[in-house]
mmCIF file of C-alpha atoms and ligand atoms in Angstrom:
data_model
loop_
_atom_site.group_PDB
_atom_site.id
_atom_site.type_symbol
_atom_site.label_atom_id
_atom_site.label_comp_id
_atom_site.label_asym_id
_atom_site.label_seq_id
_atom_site.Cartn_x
_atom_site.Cartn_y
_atom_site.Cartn_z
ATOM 1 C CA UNK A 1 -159.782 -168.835 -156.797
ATOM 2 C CA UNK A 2 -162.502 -167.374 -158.583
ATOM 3 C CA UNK A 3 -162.673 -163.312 -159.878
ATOM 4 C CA UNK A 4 -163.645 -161.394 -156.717
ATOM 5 C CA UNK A 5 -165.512 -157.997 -156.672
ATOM 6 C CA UNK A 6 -164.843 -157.220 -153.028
ATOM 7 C CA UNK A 7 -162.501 -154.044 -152.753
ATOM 8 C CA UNK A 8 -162.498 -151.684 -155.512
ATOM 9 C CA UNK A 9 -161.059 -153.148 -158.470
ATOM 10 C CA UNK A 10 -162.132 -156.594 -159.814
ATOM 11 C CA UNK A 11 -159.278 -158.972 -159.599
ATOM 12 C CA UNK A 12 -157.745 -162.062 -158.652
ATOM 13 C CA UNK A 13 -155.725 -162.999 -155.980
ATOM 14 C CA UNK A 14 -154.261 -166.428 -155.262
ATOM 15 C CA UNK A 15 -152.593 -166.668 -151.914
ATOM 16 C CA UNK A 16 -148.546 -167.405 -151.461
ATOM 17 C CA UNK A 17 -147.572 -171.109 -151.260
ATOM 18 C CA UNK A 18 -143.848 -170.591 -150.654
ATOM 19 C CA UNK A 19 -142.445 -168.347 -147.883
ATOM 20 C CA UNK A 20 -140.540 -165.122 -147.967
ATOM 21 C CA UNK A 21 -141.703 -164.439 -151.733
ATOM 22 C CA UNK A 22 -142.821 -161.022 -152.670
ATOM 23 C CA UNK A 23 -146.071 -161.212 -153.879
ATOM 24 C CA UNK A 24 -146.815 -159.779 -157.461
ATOM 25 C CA UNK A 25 -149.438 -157.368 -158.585
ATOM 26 C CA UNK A 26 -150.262 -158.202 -162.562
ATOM 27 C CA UNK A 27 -150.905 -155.704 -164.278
ATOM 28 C CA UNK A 28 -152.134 -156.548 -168.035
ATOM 29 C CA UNK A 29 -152.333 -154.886 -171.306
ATOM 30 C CA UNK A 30 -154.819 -153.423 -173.221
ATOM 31 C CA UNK A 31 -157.594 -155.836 -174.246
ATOM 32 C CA UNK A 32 -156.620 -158.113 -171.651
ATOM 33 C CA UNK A 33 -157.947 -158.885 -167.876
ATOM 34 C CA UNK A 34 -157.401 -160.411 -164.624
ATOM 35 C CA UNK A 35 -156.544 -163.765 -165.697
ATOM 36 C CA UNK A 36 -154.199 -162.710 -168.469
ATOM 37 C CA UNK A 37 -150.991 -162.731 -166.428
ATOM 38 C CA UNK A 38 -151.669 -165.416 -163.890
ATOM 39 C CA UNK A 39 -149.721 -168.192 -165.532
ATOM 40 C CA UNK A 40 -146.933 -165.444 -166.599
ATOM 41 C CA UNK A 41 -146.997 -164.843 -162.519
ATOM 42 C CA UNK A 42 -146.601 -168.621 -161.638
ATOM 43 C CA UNK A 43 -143.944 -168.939 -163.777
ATOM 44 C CA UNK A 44 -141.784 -165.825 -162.873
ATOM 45 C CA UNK A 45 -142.473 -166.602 -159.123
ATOM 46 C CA UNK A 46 -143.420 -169.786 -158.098
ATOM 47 C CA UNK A 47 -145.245 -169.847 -154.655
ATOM 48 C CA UNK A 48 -145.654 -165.793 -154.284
ATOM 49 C CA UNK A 49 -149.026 -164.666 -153.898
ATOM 50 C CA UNK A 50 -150.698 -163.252 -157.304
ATOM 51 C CA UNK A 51 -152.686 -159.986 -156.628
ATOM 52 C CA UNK A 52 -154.280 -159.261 -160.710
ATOM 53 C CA UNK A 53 -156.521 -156.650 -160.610
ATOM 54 C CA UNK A 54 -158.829 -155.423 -164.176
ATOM 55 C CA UNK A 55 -158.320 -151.876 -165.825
ATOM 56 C CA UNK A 56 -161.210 -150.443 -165.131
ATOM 57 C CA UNK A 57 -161.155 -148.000 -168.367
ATOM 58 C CA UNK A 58 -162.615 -149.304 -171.379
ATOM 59 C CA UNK A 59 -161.614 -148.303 -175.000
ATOM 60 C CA UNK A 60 -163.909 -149.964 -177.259
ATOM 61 C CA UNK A 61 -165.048 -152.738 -175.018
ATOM 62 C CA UNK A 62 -161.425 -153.115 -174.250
ATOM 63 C CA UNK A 63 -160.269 -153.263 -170.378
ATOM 64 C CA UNK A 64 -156.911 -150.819 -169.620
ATOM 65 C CA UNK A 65 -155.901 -148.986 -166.825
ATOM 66 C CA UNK A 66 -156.124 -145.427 -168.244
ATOM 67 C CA UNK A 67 -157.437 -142.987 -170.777
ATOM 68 C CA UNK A 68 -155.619 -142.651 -173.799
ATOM 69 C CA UNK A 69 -156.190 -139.837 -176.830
ATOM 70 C CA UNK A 70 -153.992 -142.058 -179.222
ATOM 71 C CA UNK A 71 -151.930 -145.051 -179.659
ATOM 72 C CA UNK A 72 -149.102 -143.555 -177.283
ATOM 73 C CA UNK A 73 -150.490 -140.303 -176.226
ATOM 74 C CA UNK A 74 -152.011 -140.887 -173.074
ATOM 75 C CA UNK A 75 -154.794 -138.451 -171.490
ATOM 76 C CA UNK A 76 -152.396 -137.469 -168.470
ATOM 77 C CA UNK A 77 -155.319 -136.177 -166.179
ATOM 78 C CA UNK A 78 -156.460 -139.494 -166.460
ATOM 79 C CA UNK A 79 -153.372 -141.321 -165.872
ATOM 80 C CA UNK A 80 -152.681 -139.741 -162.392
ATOM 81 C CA UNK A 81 -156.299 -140.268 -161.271
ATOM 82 C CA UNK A 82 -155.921 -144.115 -161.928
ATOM 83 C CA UNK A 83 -152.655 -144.719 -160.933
ATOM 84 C CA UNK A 84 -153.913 -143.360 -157.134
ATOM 85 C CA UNK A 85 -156.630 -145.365 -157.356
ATOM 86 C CA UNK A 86 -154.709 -148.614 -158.000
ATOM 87 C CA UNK A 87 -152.559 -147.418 -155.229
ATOM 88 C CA UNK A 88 -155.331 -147.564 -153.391
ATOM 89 C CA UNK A 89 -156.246 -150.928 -154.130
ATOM 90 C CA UNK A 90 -152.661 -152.351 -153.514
ATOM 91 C CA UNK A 91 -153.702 -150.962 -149.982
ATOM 92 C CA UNK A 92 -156.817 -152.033 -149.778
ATOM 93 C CA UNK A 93 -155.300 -156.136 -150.744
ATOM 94 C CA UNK A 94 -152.748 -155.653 -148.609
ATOM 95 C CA UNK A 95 -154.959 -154.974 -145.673
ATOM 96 C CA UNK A 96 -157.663 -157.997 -147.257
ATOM 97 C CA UNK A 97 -155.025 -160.623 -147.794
ATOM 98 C CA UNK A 98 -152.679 -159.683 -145.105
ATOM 99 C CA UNK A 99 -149.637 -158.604 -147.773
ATOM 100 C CA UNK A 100 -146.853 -157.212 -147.819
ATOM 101 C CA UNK A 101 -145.726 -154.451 -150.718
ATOM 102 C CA UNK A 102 -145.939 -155.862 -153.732
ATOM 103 C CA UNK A 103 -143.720 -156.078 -156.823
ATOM 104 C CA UNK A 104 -145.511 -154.909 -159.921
ATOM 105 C CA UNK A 105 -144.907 -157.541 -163.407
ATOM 106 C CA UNK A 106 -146.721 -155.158 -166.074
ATOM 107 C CA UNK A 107 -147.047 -155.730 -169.508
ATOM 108 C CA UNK A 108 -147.502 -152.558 -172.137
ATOM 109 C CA UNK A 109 -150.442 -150.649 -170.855
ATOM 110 C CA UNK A 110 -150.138 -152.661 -167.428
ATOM 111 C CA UNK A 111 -146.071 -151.839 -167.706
ATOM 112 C CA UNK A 112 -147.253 -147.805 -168.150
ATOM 113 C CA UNK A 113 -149.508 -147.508 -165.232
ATOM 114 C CA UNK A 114 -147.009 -149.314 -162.659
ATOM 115 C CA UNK A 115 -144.301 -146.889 -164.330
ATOM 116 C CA UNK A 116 -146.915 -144.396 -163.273
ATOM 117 C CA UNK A 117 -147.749 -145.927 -159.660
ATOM 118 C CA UNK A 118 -143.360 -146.045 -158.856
ATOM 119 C CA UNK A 119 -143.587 -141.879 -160.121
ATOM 120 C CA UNK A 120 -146.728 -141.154 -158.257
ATOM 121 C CA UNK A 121 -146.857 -143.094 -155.108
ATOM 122 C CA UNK A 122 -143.255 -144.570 -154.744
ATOM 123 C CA UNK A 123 -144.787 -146.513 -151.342
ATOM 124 C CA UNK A 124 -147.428 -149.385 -152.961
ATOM 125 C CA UNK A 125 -144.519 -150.964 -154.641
ATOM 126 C CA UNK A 126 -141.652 -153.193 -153.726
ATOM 127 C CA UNK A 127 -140.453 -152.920 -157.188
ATOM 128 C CA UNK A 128 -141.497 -153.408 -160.456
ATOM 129 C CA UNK A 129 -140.608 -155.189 -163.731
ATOM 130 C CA UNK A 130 -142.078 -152.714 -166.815
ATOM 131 C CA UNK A 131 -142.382 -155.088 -169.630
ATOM 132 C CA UNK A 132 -142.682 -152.939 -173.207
ATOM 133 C CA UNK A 133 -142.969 -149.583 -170.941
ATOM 134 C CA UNK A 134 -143.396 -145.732 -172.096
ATOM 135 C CA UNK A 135 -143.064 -142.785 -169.773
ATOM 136 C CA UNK A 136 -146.659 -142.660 -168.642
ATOM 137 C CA UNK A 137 -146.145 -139.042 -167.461
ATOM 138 C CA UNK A 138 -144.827 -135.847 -170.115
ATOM 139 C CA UNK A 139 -143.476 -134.025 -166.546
ATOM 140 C CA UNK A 140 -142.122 -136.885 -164.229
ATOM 141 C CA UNK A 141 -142.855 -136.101 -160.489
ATOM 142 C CA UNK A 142 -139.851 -136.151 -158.487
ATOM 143 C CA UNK A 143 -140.544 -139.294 -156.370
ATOM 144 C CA UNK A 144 -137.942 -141.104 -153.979
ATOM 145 C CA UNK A 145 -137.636 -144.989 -155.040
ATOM 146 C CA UNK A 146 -133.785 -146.001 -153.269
ATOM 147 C CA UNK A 147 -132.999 -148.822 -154.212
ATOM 148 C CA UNK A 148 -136.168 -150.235 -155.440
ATOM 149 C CA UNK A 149 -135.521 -152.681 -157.893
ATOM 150 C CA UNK A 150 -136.816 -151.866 -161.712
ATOM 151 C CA UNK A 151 -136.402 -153.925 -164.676
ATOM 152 C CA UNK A 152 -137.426 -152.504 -167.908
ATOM 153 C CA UNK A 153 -137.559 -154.924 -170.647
ATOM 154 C CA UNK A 154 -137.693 -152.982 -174.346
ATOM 155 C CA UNK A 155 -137.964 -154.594 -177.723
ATOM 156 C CA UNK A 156 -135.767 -153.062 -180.488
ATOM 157 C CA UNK A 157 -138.005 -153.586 -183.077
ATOM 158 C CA UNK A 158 -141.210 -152.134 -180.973
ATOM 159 C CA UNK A 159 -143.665 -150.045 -183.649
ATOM 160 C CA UNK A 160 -145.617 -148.460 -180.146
ATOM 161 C CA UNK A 161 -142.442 -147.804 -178.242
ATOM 162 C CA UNK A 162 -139.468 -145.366 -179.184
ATOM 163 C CA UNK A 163 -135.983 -146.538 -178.469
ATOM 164 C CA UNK A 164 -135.850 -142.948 -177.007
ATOM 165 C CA UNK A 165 -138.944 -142.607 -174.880
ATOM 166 C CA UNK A 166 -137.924 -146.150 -172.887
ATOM 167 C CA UNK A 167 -134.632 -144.638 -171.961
ATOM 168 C CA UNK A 168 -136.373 -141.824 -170.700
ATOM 169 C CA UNK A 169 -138.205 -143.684 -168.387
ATOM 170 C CA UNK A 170 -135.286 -145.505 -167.560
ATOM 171 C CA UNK A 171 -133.143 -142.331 -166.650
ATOM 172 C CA UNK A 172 -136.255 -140.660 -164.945
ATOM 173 C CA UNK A 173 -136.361 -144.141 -162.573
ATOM 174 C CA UNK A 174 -132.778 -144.315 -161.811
ATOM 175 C CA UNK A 175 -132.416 -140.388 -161.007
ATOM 176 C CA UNK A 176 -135.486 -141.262 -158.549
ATOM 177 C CA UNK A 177 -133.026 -143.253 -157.153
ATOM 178 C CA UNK A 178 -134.405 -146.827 -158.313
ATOM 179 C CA UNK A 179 -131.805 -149.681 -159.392
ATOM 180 C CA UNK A 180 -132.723 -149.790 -162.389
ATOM 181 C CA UNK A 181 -131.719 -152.795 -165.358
ATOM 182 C CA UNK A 182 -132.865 -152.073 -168.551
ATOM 183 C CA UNK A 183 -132.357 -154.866 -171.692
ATOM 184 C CA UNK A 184 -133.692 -154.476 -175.047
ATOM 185 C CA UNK A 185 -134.370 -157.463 -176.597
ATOM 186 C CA UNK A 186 -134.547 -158.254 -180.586
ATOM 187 C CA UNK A 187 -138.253 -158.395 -180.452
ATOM 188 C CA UNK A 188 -142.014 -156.203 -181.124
ATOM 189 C CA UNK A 189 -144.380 -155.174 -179.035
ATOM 190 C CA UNK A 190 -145.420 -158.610 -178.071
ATOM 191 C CA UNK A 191 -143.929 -160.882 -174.650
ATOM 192 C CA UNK A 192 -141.827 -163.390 -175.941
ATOM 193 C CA UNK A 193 -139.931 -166.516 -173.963
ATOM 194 C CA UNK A 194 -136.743 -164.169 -173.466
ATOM 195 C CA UNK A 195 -138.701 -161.615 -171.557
ATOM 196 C CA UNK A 196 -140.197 -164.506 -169.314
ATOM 197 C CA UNK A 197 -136.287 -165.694 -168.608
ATOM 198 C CA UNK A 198 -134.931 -162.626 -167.732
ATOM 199 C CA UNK A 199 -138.088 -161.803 -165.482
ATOM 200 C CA UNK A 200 -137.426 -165.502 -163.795
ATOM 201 C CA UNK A 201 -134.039 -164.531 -162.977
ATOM 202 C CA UNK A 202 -135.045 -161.036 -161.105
ATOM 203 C CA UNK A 203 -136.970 -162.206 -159.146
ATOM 204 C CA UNK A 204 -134.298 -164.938 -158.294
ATOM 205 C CA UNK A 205 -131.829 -162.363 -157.269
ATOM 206 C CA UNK A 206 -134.504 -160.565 -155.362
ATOM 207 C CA UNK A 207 -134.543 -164.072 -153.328
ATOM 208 C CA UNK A 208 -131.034 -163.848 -152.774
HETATM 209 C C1 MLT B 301 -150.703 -147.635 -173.762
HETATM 210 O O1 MLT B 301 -151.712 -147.150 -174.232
HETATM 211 O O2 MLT B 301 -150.514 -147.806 -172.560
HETATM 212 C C2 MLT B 301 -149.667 -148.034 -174.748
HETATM 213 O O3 MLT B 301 -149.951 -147.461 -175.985
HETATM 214 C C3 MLT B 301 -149.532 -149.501 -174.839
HETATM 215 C C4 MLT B 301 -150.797 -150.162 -175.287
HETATM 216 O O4 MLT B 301 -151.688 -150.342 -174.482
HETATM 217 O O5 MLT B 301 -150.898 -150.538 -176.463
#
């Protein structure tokens, strides 16, 4: 399927193949658009539907889903304002494509605003899998995610992304009451093949 301008983010959406599949909303990183995660999406999840919608903030030409004042110093005014509004959308799809809630696969700035969407409004997602994710917000809402499944997937070498500031995130999930796994890989910034295998095997378990 071509990129559709219907509801009120640009995206892509490629209907479900195989039942009883969550389907995914792809969310991708700075620089990047709608088709950026598609393959990661097929890979994770064969047969789910693919909901990819495009940042609509641009820094330099550059597509991401909110404002930010530096690298990793985001302009928090701006983060809550998107984050409804892509809550909105996940609506919006849902009601289009006849879906139910989705699970969020984010990468970086794409892993920040779904961190931001589970904090701000807990009910658009099924769950969420935060790959190279900050905490998107300096004072976390208090939201109520039991037993929504999170994985966080860190890289121990990642110049953007304090050690410390991804085990925030992780502890402000889990005290929201998310079941939260979070593995830190010996990798950067960047999605590597070990991030794609341990995505492949949540969403197996989520099957199960
Ligand atoms: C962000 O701005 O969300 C983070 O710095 C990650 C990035 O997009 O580079």
């Amino acid at each position: 399927m071509t990129t559709a301008t219907t509801l009120s983010f640009t995206h892509r959406f490629e209907p479900a193949t195989a039942p009883g599949r969550a389907p995914l909303l792809l969310l991708h990183g700075t620089g990047g658009d709608e088709n950026d995660l598609l393959p990661l999406g097929r890979a994770v999840a064969p047969g789910a539907a693919l909901l990819s919608p495009r940042g609509k903030v641009l820094e330099h030409g550059m597509p991401r889903f909110f404002r930010r004042l530096a690298e990793g110093v985001f302009d928090e005014a701006d983060v809550v304002k998107q984050a409804n509004a892509l809550a909105d959308f996940v609506s919006e799809a849902r009601e289009a494509y006849g879906l139910a809630a989705p699970v969020a696969v984010g990468f970086s700035n794409g892993a920040n605003i779904a961190a931001a969407v589970l904090l701000l409004r807990p009910e658009a997602l099924a769950g969420a899998v935060l790959i190279r994710a900050m905490v998107p917000l300096a004072k976390a809402p208090k939201p109520d995610l039991a037993g929504k499944p999170v994985l966080i997937l860190s890289g121990s070498s990642d110049p953007i992304i304090p050690a410390e500031n991804a085990g925030r995130l992780a502890r402000q999930l889990t005290e929201a009451g998310a079941v939260v796994a979070h593995e830190t890989l010996p990798t950067g910034h960047g999605l590597t093949q070990a991030d794609v295998t341990l995505t492949v095997r949540f969403f197996a378990n989520l099957k199960a």
